[in-house]
Coordinates of C-alpha atoms in Angstrom, one line a residue:
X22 CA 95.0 6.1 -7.4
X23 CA 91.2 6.7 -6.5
X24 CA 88.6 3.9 -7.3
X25 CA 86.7 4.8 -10.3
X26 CA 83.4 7.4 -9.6
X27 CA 84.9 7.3 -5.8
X28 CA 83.8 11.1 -5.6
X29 CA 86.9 12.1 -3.5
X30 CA 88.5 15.4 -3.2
X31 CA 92.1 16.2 -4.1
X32 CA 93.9 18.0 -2.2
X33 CA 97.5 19.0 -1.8
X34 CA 97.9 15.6 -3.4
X35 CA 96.1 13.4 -1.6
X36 CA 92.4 11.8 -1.9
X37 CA 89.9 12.8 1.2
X38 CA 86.1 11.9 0.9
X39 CA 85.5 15.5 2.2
X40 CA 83.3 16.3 5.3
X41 CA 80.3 17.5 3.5
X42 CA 77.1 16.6 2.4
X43 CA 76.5 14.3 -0.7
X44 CA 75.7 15.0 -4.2
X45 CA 73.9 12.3 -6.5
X46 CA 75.1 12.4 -9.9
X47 CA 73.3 10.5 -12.3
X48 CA 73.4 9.0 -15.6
X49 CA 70.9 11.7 -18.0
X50 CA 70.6 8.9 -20.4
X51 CA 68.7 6.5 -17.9
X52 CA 68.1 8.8 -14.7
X53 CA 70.1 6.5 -12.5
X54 CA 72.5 7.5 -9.4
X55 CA 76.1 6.7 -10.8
X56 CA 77.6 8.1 -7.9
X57 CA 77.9 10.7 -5.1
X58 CA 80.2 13.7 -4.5
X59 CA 81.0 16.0 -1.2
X60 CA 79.9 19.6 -1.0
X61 CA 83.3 20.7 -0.1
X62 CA 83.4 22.7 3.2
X63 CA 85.2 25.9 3.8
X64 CA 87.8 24.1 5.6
X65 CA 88.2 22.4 2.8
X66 CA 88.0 24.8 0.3
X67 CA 91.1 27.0 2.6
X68 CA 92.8 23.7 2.5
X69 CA 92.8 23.3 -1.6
X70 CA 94.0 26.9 -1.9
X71 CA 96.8 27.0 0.9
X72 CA 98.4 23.9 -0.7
X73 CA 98.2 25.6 -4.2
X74 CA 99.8 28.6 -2.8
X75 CA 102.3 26.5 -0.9
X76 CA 102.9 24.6 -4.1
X77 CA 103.1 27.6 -6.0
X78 CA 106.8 29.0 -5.8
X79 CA 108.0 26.0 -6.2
X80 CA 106.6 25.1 -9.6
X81 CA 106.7 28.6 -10.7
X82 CA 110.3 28.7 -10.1
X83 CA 111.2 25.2 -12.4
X84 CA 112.5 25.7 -15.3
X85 CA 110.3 26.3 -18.4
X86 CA 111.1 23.1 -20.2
X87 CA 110.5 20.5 -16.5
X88 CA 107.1 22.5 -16.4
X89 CA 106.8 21.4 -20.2
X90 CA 108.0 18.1 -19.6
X91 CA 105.2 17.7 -16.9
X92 CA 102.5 18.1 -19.1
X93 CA 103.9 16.1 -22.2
X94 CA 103.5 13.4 -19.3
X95 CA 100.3 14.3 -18.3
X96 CA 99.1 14.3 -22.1
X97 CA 100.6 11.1 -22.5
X98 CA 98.7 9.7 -19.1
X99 CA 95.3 10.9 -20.1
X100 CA 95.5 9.6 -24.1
X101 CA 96.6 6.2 -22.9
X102 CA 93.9 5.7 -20.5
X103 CA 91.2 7.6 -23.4
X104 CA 88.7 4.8 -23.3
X105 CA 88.1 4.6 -19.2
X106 CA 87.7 8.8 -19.4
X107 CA 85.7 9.0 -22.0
X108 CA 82.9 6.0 -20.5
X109 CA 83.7 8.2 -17.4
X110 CA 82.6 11.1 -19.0
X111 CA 79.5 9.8 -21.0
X112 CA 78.2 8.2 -17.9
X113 CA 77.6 11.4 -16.0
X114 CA 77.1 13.7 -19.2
X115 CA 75.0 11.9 -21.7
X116 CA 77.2 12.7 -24.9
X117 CA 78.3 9.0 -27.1
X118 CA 80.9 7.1 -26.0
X119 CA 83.0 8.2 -29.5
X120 CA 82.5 11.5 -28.8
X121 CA 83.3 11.6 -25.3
X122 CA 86.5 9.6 -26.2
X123 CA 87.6 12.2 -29.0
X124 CA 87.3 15.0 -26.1
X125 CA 89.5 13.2 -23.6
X126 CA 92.1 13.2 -26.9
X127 CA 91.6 16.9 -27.5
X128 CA 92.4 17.5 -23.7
X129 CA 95.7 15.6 -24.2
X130 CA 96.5 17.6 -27.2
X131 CA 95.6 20.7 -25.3
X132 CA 98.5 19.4 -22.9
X133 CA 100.9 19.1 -25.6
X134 CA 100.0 22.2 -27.3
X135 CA 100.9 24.1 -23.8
X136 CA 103.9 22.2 -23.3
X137 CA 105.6 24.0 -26.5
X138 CA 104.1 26.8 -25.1
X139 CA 105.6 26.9 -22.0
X140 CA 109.0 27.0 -23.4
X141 CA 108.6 30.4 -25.7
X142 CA 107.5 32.8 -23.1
X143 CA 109.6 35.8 -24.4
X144 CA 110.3 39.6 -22.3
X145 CA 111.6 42.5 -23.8
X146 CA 114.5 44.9 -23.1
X147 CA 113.4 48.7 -23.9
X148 CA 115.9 51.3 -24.3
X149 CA 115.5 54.6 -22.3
X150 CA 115.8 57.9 -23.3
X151 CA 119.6 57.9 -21.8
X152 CA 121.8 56.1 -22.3
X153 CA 122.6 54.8 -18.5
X154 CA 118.9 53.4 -18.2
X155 CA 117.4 50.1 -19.7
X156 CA 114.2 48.8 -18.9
X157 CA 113.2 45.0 -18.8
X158 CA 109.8 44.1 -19.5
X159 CA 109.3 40.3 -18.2
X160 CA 106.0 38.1 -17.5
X161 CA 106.0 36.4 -14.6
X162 CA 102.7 33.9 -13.5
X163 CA 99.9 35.4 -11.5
X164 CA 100.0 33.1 -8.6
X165 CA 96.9 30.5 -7.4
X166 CA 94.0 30.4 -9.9
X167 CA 90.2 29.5 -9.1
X168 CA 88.9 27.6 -12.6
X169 CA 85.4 27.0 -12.5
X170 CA 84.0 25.0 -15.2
X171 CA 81.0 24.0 -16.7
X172 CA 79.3 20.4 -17.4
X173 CA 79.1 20.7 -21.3
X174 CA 82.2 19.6 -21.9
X175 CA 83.8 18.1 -18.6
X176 CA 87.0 17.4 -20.2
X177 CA 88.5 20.5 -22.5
X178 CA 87.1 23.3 -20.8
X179 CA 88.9 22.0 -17.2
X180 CA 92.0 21.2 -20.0
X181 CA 91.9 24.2 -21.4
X182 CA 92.6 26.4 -17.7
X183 CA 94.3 23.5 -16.3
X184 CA 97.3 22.8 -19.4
X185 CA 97.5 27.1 -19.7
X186 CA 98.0 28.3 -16.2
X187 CA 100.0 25.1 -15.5
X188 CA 102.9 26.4 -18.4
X189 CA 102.3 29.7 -17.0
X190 CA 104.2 29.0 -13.9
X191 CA 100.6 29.2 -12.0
X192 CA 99.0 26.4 -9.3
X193 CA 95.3 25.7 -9.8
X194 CA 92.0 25.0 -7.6
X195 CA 89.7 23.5 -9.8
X196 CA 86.0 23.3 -9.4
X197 CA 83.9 21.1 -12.1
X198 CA 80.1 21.0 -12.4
X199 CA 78.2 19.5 -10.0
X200 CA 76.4 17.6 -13.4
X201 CA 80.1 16.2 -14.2
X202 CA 82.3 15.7 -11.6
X203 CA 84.0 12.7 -12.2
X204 CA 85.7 13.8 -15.7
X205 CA 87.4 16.2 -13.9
X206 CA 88.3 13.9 -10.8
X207 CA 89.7 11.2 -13.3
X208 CA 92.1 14.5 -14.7
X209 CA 93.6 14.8 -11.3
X210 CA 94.2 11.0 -11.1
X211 CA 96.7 11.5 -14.6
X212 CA 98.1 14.8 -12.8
X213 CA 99.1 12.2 -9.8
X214 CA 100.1 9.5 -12.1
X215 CA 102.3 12.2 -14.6
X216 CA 103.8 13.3 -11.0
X217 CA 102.8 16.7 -11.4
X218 CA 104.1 17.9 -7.5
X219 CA 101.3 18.0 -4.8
X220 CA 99.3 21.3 -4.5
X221 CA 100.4 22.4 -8.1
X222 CA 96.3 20.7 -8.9
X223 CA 93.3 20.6 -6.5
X224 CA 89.9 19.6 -7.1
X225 CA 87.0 20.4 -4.5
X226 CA 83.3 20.1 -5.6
X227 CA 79.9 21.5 -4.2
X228 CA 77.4 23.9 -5.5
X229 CA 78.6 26.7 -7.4
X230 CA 76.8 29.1 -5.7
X231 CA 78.5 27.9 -2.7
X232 CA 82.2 26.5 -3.5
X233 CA 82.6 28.4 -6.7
X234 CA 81.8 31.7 -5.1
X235 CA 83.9 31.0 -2.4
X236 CA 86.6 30.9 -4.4
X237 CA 85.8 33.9 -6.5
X238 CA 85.4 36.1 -3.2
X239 CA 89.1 33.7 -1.7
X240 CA 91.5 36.6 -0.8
X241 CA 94.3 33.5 -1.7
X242 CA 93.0 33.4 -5.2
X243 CA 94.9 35.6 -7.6
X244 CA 92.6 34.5 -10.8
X245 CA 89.2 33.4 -11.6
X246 CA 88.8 31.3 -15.0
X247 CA 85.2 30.8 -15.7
X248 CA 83.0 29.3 -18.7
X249 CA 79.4 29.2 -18.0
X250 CA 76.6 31.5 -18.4
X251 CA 76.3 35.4 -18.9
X252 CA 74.5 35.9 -15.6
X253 CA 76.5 33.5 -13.6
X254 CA 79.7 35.2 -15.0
X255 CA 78.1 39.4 -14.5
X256 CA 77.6 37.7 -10.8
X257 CA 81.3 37.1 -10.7
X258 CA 82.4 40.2 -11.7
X259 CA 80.3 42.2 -9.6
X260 CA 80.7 39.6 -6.2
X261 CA 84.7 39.5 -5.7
X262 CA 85.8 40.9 -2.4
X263 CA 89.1 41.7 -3.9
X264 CA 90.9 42.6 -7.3
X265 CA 91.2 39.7 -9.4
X266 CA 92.3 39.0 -12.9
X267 CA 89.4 37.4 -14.4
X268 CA 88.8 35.3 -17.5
X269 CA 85.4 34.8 -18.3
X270 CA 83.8 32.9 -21.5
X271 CA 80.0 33.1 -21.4
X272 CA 77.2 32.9 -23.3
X273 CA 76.7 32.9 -26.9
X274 CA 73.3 32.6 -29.3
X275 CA 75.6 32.4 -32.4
X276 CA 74.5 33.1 -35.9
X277 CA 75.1 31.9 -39.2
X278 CA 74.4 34.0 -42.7
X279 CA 74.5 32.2 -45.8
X280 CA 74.4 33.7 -48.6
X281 CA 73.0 33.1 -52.5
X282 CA 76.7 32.2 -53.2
X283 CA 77.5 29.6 -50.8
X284 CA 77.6 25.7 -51.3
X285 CA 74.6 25.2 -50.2
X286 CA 75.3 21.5 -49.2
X287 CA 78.5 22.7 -47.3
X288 CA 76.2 25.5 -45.8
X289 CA 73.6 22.9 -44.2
X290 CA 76.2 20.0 -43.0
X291 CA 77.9 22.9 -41.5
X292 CA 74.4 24.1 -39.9
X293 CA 73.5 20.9 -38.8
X294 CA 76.7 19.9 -37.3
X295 CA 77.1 23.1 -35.6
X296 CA 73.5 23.2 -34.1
X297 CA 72.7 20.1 -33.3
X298 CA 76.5 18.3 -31.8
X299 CA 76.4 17.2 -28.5
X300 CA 72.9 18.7 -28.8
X301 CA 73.4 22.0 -28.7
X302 CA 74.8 22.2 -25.3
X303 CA 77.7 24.3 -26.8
X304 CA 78.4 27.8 -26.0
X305 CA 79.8 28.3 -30.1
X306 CA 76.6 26.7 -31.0
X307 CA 74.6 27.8 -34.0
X308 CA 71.4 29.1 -32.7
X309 CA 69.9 31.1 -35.6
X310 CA 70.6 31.2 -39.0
X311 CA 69.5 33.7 -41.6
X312 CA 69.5 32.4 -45.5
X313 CA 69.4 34.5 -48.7
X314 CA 65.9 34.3 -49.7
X315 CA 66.3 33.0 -53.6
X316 CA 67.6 29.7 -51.9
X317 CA 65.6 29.7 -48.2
X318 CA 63.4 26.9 -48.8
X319 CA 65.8 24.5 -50.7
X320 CA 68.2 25.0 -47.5
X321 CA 64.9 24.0 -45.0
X322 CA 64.3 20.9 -47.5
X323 CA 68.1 19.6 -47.2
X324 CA 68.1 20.9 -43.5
X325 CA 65.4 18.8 -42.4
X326 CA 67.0 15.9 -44.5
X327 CA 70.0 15.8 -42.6
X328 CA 68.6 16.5 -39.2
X329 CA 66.5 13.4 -39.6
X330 CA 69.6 11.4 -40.5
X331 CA 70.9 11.7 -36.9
X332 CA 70.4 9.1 -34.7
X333 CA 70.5 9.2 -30.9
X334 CA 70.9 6.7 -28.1
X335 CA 72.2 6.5 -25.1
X336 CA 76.1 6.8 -25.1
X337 CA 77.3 3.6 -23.6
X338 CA 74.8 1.2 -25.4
X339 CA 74.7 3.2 -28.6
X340 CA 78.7 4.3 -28.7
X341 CA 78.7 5.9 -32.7
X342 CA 75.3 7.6 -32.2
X343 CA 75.4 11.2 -33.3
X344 CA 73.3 12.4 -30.3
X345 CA 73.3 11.1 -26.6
X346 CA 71.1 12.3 -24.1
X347 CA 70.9 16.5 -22.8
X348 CA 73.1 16.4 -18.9
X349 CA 69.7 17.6 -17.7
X350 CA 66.3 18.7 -17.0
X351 CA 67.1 22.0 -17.4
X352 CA 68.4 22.8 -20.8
X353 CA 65.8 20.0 -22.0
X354 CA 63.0 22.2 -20.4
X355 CA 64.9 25.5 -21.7
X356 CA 64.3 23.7 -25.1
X357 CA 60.9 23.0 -25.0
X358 CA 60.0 26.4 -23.6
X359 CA 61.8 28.1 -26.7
X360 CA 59.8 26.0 -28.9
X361 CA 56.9 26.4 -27.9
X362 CA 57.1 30.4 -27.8
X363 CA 58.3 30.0 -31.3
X364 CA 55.4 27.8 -33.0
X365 CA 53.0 30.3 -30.9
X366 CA 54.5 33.7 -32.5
X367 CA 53.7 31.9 -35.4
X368 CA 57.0 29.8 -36.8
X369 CA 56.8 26.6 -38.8
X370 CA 57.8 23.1 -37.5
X371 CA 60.2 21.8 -39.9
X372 CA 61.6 18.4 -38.2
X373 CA 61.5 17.4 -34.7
X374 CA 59.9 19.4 -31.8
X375 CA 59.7 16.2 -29.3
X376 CA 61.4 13.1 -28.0
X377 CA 62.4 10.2 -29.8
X378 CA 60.1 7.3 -28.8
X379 CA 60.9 3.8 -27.5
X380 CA 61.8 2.5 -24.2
X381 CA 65.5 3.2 -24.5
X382 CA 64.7 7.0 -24.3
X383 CA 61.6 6.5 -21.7
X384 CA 63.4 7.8 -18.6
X385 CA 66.6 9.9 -20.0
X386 CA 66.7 13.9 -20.8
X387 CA 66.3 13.1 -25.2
X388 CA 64.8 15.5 -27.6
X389 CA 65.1 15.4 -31.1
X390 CA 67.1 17.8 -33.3
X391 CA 64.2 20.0 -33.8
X392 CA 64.3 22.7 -36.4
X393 CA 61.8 26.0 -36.9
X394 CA 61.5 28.7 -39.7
X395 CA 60.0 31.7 -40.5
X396 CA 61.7 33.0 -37.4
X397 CA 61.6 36.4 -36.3
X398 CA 63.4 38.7 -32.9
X399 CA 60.3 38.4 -31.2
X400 CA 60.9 35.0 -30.4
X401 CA 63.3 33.5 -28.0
X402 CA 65.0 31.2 -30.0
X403 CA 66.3 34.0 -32.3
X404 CA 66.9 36.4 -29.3
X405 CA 68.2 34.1 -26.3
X406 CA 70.7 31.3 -26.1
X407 CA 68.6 27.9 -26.1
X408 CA 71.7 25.7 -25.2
X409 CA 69.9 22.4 -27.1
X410 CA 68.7 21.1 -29.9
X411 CA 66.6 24.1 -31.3
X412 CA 67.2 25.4 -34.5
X413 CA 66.0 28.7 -35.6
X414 CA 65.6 29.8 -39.3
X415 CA 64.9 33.2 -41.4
X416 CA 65.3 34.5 -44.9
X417 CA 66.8 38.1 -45.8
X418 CA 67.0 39.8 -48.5
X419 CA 70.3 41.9 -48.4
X420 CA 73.4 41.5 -46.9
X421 CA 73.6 45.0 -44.5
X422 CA 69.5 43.2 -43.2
X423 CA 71.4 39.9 -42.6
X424 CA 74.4 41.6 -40.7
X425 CA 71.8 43.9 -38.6
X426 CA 69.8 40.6 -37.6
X427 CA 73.5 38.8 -36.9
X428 CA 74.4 41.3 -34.6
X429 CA 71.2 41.9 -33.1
X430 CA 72.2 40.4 -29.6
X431 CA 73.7 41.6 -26.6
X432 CA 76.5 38.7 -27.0
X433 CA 79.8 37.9 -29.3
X434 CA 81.2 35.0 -29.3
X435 CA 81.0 33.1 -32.7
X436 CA 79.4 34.1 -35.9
X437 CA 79.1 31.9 -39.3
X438 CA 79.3 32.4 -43.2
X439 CA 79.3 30.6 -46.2
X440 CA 79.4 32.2 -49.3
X441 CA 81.6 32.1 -51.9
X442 CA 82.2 35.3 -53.3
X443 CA 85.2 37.1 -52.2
X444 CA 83.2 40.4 -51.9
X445 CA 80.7 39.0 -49.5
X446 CA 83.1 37.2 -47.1
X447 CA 85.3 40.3 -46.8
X448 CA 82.1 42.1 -46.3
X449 CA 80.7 39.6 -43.9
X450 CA 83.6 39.2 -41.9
X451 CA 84.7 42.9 -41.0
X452 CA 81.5 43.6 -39.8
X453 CA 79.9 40.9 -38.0
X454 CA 80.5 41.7 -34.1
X455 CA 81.9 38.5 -32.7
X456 CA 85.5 37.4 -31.4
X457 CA 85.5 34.8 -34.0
X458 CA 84.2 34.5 -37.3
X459 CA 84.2 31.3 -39.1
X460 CA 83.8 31.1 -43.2
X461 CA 82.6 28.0 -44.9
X462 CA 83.6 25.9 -41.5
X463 CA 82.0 25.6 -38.0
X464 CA 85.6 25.5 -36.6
X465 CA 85.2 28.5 -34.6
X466 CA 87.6 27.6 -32.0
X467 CA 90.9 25.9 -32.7
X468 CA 93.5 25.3 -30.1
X469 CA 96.0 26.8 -32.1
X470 CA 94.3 30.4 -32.5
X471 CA 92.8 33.5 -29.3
X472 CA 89.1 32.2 -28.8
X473 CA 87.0 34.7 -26.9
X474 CA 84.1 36.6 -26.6
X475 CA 82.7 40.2 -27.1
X476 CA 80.1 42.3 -25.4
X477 CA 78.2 39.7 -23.0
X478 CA 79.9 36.9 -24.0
X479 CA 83.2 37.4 -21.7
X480 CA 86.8 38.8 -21.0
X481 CA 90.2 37.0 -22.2
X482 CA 91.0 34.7 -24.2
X483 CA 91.3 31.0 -23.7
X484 CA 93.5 28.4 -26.6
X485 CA 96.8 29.8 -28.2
X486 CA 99.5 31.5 -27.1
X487 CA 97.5 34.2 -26.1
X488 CA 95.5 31.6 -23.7
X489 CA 98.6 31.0 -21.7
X490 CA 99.7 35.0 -21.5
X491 CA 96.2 35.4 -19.6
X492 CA 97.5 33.5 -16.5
X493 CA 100.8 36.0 -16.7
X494 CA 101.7 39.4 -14.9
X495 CA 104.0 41.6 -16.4
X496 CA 106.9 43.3 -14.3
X497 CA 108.9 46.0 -15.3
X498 CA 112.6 46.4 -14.2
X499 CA 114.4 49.4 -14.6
X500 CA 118.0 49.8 -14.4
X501 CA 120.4 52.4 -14.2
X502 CA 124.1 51.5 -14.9
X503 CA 127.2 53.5 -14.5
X504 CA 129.7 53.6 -17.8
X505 CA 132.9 51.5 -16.7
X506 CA 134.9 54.2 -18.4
X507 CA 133.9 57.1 -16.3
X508 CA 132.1 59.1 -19.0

C-alpha cells in the first residue's frame, strides 16, 4: 500500500512514481500545495493499457459471481476505510468532510449495486424461420476501457465506470482530474487491498489534453467513458483515430418549473438544495428556475431565507458545513462573470453575489450562494451552465411559456417540477426534453435507475442495469443443426 497523497501511478498492479513532470495539487480551501502528481508519459500511458489488455481475458473469462464477489470486497474495503477517503477527498476538492465521507459510501454502494449486477447478464435464443436454424444472441464485454473523469465528484463518477465495466467482464485505464487526483489513487489502493488481479485497474494522471487524449486516440482502447464538459466531450468524439464505443455525460444548465400548485416550501428546499450543494459544481445542478407568477415573489422571499441559512467553511475545520470551498479559480471566476452579466442586463440581487468574509475564507476559492431574479435568455446564467453557486430566477405565466423557456437550451440532462396537480405533472413531464425528469424531488439520478443525457448533454447511460450493458458487445451465433432422425 502507497503512503497517503504519495501521487504514484498504478500500473499493472504495482506503484511507480512515474517519469514525468510534477503536478501541485492544492487544498482550494486554503491555497496550499497538498501534494504532487506525475504527468504520465506515453510510455507510461502504453504500459497502463498493455497490462489492462493483458489482464483482460483473464477476468473476462471468471465466472460472473468471482467478478461479483470482487467487488462486494472492494465495497467492503472502501466503506471501512470511509473516514481516510473522504479527508482525502475534501483536502484536494474543497467539499465538507460529511459530505465527502457520504460520497466515498455511495461509491461502495455503487460496488455492491454492480456486484448483483454482474450475476444477471441474460442472452437470448431466437428461433429462425426453419426449423434446423437457431440463433443465440449473447453479450460479451467490450475489452480495455479509457474512463476519464472529472474533479466534481472524485469518488462516484470514477465508481460509477470503474464498478460497471468491472461486472461487465471489462479491464480499466483510469484517468482522474488533475484537481483531484488522490480520491481516485486511494480507489486503486482498496482495488489492491480487495485483490482485484493486477492490470484488471490502472490509474495514470497528467493533463487531459495530454493523457486523456491519448487514451481517446489509444488504438488498445476499446471504450472511452467520459463526464466532463460539452466541448471537452464534442472534442472526443470528433479526435478518436479509431472506432470506439463511447459514453459521454456532459454538460447540463438544468431547469426547474414550479408551478401555482406546488408545496411551495418543498419547491424552494428542493431549489436550494439542488443549486447550491457542493456549490453548484454539479452537472444535475439546478441552474434556472422559472415560478408561476401568482406565487414568484413569496418563493424569492423563502428562497433567500434558506440560502442565507447555509453556512460554509472550510471542510476539514468546519466538517458539517453545508458549503466548502469551489476546487478552483475557474468555476469561481465562471461564477462571478455570470453574475455580473446578469445584474448588468438588468436582474435583481436577491442574496449573496460575493465572498463570505473573515480570515478563514481570505485565501480559499469561497463565494456565497448567490441568487438573481427577474432573469431573462439574454443572460448567461439562464442560457449557459455556470457550474457554481449562481442561481437564476423568472416568473411565467402559462405552462406551454414555462416548458418553451425549460427547453430552451441546446442541452438535456435533468429537468425539475413540483406541482401538485396530476394534470400539470403529466403535462410537465412528457414534454420537457431531458433524459431525466424529477417531480417534487431533486433525485435526478439514482443508482438504481438509466441516468443520461440528451441533445448536448451526452451518449449512454451510466447507473442501472442499463449502466453496466454500455460496457457490453453483443454477438450473434447462428446454428444450423441436423434432425437426429433423418427427417
Amino acid at each position: 500500500m502507497i503512503s497517503e497523497l504519495s501521487g504514484k501511478l498504478f500500473i499493472g498492479g504495482r506503484w511507480t512514481a512515474g517519469a514525468g513532470a510534477r503536478i501541485a495539487v492544492k487544498n482550494p480551501a486554503t491555497d496550499e500545495v497538498i501534494g504532487e502528481i506525475a504527468a504520465s508519459t506515453a510510455d507510461e500511458i502504453n504500459q497502463a493499457v498493455a497490462a489492462a489488455r493483458q489482464a483482460f481475458r483473464g477476468w473476462a473469462d471468471l465466472p460472473a459471481k468471482a467478478r461479483s464477489a470482487a467487488l462486494h470486497r472492494l465495497g467492503d474495503a472502501i466503506a471501512a476505510d470511509a473516514d481516510r477517503m473522504a479527508r482525502i477527498m475534501t483536502m484536494e476538492q474543497g467539499k465538507p468532510l460529511n459530505e465527502a465521507r457520504g460520497e466515498i459510501l455511495k461509491l461502495a454502494e455503487a460496488c455492491h449495486f454492480y456486484a448483483e449486477e454482474a450475476v444477471r447478464v441474460h442472452g437470448e435464443i431466437v428461433p429462425g424461420d426453419t426449423t434446423d436454424h437457431h440463433s443465440l444472441v449473447l453479450r460479451e464485454p467490450i475489452g480495455v476501457v479509457g474512463a476519464i473523469t472529472p474533479w466534481n465528484y472524485p469518488a462516484e463518477l470514477v465508481g460509477w465506470k470503474l464498478c460497471a465495466s468491472l461486472a461487465a467482464g471489462c479491464t480499466i485505464v483510469i484517468k482522474p482530474a488533475d484537481l483531484t487526483p488522490f480520491t481516485a489513487l486511494a480507489i486503486a489502493e482498496k482495488v489492491e487491498e480487495a485483490k482485484i488481479p493486477a492490470g484488471v485497474v490502472n490509474v495514470v494522471t497528467g493533463p487531459g489534453s495530454v493523457v486523456g487524449q491519448a487514451l481517446v486516440e489509444h488504438p488498445g482502447v476499446d471504450k472511452i467513458a467520459f463526464t466532463g464538459s460539452s466541448a471537452v466531450g464534442l472534442r472526443i468524439q470528433q479526435s478518436a483515430t479509431t472506432v470506439k464505443r463511447m459514453s459521454l455525460e456532459l454538460g447540463g444548465n438544468c431547469p426547474m418549473i414550479v408551478t401555482e400548485t406546488a408545496d411551495l416550501d418543498a419547491a424552494v428546499k428542493g431549489a436550494v438544495r439542488r443549486s447550491f450543494r457542493n456549490m453548484g459544481q454539479i452537472c444535475i445542478a439546478i441552474n434556472r428556475v422559472y415560478v408561476a407568477r401568482p406565487i414568484y415573489e413569496a418563493f424569492l422571499a423563502k428562497v433567500k431565507v434558506a440560502a442565507e441559512k447555509l453556512t460554509i467553511g472550510n471542510g476539514i475545520d468546519r466538517p458539517d458545513a453545508d458549503l466548502g470551498a469551489m476546487a478552483s479559480a475557474d468555476p469561481l471566476a465562471k461564477t462571478k462573470e455570470h453574475l455580473a452579466d446578469a445584474l448588468a442586463k438588468g436582474a435583481r440581487l436577491v442574496t449573496g453575489g460575493a465572498a463570505p468574509e473573515g480570515e478563514e475564507f481570505a485565501h480559499g476559492h469561497f463565494f456565497r450562494p448567490t441568487v438573481v431574479a427577474d432573469c431573462t435568455h439574454a443572460m448567461k446564467v439562464m442560457s449557459e451552465e455556470t457550474f457554481g453557486p449562481l442561481l437564476g430566477i423568472a416568473p411565467y405565466d402559462g405552462l406551454d411559456e414555462a416548458i418553451a423557456h425549460a427547453n430552451d437550451t441546446p442541452y438535456g440532462l435533468a429537468s425539475y417540477v413540483y406541482a401538485k396537480d396530476m394534470d400539470e405533472v403529466r403535462y410537465l413531464s412528457t414534454r420537457l426534453d431531458y433524459g431525466n425528469v424529477a417531480v417534487n424531488n431533486v433525485d435526478a439520478g439514482v443508482m438504481n435507475a438509466p441516468y443520461g443525457g440528451r441533445k448536448q448533454s451526452g451518449v449512454g447511460y451510466e447507473h442501472g442495469r442499463e449502466g453496466m450493458l454500455e460496457y457490453f458487445n453483443f454477438k450473434h451465433v447462428r446454428i444450423r443443426h441436423d434432425d437426429p432422425k433423418g427427417r
